[in-house]
Tab-separated table of C-alpha atoms in Angstrom:
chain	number	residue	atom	x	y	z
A	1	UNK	CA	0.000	0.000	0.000
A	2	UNK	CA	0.577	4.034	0.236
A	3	UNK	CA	3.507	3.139	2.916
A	4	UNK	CA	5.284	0.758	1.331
A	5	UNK	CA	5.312	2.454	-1.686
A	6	UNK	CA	6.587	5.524	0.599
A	7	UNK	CA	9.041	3.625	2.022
A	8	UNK	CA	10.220	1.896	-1.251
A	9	UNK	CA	10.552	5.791	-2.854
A	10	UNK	CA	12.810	6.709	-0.049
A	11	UNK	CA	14.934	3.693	0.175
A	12	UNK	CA	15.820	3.820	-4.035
A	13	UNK	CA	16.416	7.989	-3.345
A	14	UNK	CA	13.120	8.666	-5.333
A	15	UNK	CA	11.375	10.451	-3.028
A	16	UNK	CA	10.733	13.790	-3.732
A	17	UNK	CA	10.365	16.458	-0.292
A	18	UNK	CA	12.375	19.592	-1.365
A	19	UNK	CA	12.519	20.366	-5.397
A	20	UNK	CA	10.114	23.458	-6.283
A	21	UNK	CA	7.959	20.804	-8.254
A	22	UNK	CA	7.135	18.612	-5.042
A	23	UNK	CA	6.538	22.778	-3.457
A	24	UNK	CA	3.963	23.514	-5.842
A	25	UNK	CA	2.270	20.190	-5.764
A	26	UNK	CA	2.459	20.139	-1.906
A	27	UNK	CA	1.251	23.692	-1.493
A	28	UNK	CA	-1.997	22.870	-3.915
A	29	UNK	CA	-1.971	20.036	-1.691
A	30	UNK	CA	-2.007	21.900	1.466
A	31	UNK	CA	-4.882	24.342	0.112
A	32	UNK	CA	-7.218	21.748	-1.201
A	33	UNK	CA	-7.278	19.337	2.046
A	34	UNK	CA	-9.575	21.765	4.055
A	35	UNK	CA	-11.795	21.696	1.678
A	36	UNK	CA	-11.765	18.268	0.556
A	37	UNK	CA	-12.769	17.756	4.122
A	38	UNK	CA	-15.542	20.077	3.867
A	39	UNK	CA	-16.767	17.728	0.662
A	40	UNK	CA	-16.618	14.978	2.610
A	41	UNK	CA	-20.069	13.047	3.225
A	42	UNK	CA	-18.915	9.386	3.925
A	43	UNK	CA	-18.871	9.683	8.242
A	44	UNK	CA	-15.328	8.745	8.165
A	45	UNK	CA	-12.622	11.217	8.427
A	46	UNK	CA	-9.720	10.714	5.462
A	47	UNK	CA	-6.004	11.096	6.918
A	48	UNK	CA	-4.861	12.843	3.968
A	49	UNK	CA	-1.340	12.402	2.709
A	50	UNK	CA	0.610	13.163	-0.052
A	51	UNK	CA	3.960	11.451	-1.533
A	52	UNK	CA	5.996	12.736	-4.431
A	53	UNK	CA	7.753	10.121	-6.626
A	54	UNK	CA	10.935	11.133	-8.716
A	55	UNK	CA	9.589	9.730	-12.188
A	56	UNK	CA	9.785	10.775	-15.888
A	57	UNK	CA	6.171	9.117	-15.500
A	58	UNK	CA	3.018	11.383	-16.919
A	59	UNK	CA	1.180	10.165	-13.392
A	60	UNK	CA	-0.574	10.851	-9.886
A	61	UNK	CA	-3.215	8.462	-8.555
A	62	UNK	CA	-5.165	8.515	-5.123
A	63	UNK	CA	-5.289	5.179	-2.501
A	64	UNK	CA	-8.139	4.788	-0.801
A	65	UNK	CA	-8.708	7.028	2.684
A	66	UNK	CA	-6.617	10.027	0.696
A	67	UNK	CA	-3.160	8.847	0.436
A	68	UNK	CA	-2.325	10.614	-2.682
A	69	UNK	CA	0.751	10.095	-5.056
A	70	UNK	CA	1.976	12.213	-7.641
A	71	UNK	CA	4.894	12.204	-9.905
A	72	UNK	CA	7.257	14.372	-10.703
A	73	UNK	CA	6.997	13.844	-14.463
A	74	UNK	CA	3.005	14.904	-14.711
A	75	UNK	CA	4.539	18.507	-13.484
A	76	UNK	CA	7.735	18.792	-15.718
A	77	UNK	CA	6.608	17.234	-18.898
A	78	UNK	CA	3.602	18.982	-19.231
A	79	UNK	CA	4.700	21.967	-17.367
A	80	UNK	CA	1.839	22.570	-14.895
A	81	UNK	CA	0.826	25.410	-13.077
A	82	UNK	CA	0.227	25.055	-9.493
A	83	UNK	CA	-3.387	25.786	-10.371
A	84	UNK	CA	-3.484	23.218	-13.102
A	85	UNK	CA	-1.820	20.821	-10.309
A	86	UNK	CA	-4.734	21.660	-7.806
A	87	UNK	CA	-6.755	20.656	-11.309
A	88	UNK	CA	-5.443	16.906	-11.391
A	89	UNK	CA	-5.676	17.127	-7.690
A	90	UNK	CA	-9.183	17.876	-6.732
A	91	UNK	CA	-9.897	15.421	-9.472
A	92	UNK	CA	-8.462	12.763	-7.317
A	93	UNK	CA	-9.635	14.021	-4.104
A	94	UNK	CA	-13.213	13.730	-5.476
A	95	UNK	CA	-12.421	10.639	-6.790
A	96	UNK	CA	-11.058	8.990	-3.339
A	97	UNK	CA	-14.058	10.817	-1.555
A	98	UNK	CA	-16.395	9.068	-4.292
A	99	UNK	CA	-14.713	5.864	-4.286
A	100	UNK	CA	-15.235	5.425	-0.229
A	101	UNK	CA	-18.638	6.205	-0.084
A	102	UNK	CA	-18.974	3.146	-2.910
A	103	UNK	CA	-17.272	0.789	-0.500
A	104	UNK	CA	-16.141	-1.011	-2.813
A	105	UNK	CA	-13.065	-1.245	-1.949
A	106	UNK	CA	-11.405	-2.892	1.236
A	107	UNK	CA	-8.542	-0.278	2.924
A	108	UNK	CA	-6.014	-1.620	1.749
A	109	UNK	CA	-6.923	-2.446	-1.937
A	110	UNK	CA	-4.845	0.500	-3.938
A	111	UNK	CA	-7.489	2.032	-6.486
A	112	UNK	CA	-5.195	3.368	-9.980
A	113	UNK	CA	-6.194	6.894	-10.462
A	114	UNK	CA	-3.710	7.118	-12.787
A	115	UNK	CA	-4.053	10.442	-14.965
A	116	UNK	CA	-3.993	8.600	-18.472
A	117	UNK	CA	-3.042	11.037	-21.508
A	118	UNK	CA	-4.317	8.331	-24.519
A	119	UNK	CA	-6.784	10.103	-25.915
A	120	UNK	CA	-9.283	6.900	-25.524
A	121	UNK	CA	-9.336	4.232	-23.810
A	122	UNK	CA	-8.323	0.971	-25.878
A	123	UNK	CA	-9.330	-2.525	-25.115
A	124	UNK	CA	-6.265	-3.540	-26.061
A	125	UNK	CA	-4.790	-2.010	-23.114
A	126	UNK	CA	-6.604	-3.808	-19.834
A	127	UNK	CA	-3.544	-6.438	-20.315
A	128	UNK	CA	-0.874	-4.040	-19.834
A	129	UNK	CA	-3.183	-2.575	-17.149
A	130	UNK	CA	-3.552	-5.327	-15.350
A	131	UNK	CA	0.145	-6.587	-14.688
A	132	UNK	CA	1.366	-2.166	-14.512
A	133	UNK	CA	3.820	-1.537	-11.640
A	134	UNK	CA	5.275	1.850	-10.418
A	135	UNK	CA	8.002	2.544	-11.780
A	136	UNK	CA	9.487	1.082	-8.043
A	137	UNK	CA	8.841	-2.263	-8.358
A	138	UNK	CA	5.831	-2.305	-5.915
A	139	UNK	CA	2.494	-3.908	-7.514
A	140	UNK	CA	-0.664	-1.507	-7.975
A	141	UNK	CA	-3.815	-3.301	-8.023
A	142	UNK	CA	-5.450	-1.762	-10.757
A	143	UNK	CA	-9.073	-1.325	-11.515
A	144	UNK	CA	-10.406	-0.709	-14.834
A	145	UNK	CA	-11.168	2.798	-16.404
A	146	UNK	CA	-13.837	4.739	-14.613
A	147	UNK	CA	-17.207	4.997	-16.134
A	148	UNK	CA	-18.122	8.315	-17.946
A	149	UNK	CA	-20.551	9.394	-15.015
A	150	UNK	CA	-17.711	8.663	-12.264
A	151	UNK	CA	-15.386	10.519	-14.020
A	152	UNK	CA	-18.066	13.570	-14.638
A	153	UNK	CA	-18.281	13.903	-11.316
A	154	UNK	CA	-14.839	13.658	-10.491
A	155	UNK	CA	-14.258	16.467	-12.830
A	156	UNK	CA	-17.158	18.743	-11.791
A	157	UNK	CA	-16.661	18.137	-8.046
A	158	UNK	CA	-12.684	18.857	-8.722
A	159	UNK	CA	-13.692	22.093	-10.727
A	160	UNK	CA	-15.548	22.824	-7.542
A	161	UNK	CA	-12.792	21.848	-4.621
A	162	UNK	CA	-10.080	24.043	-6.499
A	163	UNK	CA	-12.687	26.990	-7.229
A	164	UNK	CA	-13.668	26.943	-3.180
A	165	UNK	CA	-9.682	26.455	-2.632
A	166	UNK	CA	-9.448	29.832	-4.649
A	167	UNK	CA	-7.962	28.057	-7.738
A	168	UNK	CA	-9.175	29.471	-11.189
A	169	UNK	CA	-11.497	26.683	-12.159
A	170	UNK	CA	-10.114	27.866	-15.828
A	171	UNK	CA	-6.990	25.951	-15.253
A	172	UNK	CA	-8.701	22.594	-15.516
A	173	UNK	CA	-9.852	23.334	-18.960
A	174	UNK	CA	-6.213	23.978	-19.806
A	175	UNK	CA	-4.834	20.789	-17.758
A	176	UNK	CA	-7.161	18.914	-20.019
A	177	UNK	CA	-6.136	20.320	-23.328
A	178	UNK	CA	-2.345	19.442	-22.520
A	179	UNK	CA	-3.132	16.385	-21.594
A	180	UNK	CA	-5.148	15.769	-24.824
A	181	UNK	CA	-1.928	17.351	-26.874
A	182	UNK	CA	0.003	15.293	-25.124
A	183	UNK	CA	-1.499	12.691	-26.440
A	184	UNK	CA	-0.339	9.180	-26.926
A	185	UNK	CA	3.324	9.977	-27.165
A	186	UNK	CA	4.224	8.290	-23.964
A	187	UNK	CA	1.730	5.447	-24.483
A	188	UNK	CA	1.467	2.710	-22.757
A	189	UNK	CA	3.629	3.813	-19.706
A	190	UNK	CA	0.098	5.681	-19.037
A	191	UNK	CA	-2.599	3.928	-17.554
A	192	UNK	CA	-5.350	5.115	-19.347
A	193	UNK	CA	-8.370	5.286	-17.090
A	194	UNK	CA	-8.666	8.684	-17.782
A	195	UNK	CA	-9.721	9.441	-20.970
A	196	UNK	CA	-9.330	13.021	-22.283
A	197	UNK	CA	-11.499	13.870	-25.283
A	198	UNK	CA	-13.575	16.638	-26.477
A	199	UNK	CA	-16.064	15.915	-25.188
A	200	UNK	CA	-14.626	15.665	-21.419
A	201	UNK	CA	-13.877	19.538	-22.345
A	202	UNK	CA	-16.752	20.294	-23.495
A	203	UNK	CA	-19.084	18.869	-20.520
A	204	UNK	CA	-16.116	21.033	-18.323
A	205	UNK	CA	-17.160	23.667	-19.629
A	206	UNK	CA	-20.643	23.693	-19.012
A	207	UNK	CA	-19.582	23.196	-15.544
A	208	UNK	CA	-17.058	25.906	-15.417
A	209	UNK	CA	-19.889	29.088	-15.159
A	210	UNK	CA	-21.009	27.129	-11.629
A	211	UNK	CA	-17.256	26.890	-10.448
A	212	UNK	CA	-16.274	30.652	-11.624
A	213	UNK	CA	-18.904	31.781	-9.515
A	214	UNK	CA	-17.873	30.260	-6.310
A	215	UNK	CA	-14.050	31.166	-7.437
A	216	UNK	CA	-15.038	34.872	-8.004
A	217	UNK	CA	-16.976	35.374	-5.046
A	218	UNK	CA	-13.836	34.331	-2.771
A	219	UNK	CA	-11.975	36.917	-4.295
């Protein structure tokens, strides 16, 4: 699980607790968790945690009870703001909050959140899912892609965690079209549950008046 993984990071030097990319992810990190908590309807209070991996990888995924992981590589490669970092991270916070309250999931089961950059989702791909490792060595037991309405909601709820954390909700629009650019240069080193299409953007969008409000009246 999230402390093993922790533990592996530190142990091979690939944990990440002083470059100015784990700063900005740990300060949208830092800004987000009250507010997470506010979001939070499932009775049980999440011990949120973040760890920062040292990894060319285009990647950040949540564990269940809010042990979130990013990577260094989702920052540099596509050379996110720390507002379009609070973007891919109220996405996940949403998610973890959504996945509990599902129960589908037993503690220690790790749920891949992994921020895929294919542009769809391909069949072909649940093999390579299936048997994908970090990077470290340690196993990730991975589920299979979201549906569409899990990952609407992860995307409007995020629009609304960063707009409440005082995030530009407009950044998540742009997160989404890097990502899409992006595309499927790095392949399958992505886990693609997370497809980005234009559609994604465009049901954003329609969210985005809802978000700008709350973001503009904190102002």
């Amino acid at each position: 699980g999230f402390n093993q993984t922790v533990q592996e990071a530190r142990a091979a030097k690939k944990l990440d607790t002083t470059s100015a990319t784990y700063k900005k992810i740990n300060a949208a990190f830092l800004r987000l968790k009250p507010y997470a908590d506010q979001m939070n309807t499932t009775g049980q209070k999440f011990d949120w945690q973040l760890a920062v991996l040292k990894s060319d990888q285009v990647n950040a995924y949540v564990a269940p009870g809010g042990k979130v992981v990013f990577y260094t590589g989702i920052v540099d490669k596509l050379n996110l703001s720390e507002a379009e970092v609070a973007a891919v991270m109220g996405h996940e916070m949403v998610h973890a909050l959504e996945e509990h309250s599902k129960q589908k999931l037993g503690a220690q089961a790790l749920t891949n959140l992994a921020i895929g950059i294919g542009k769809s989702y391909a069949g072909s791909q649940i093999g390579e899912l299936g048997n994908a490792a970090i990077d470290l060595g340690s196993q990730v037991g991975v589920g299979l892609p979201y549906s569409r309405s899990l990952e609407s909601r992860a995307d409007e709820g995020g629009l609304m965690l960063m707009a409440k954390a005082g995030y530009n909700p407009q950044s998540a629009i742009t997160l989404w079209e890097k990502m899409a650019k992006q595309g499927g240069a790095q392949g399958s080193a992505l886990l693609s549950t997370h497809p980005t299409d234009s559609q994604r953007i465009e049901k954003m969008r329609k969210n985005l008046a809802a978000a700008q409000a709350i973001y503009n009246a904190r102002r």
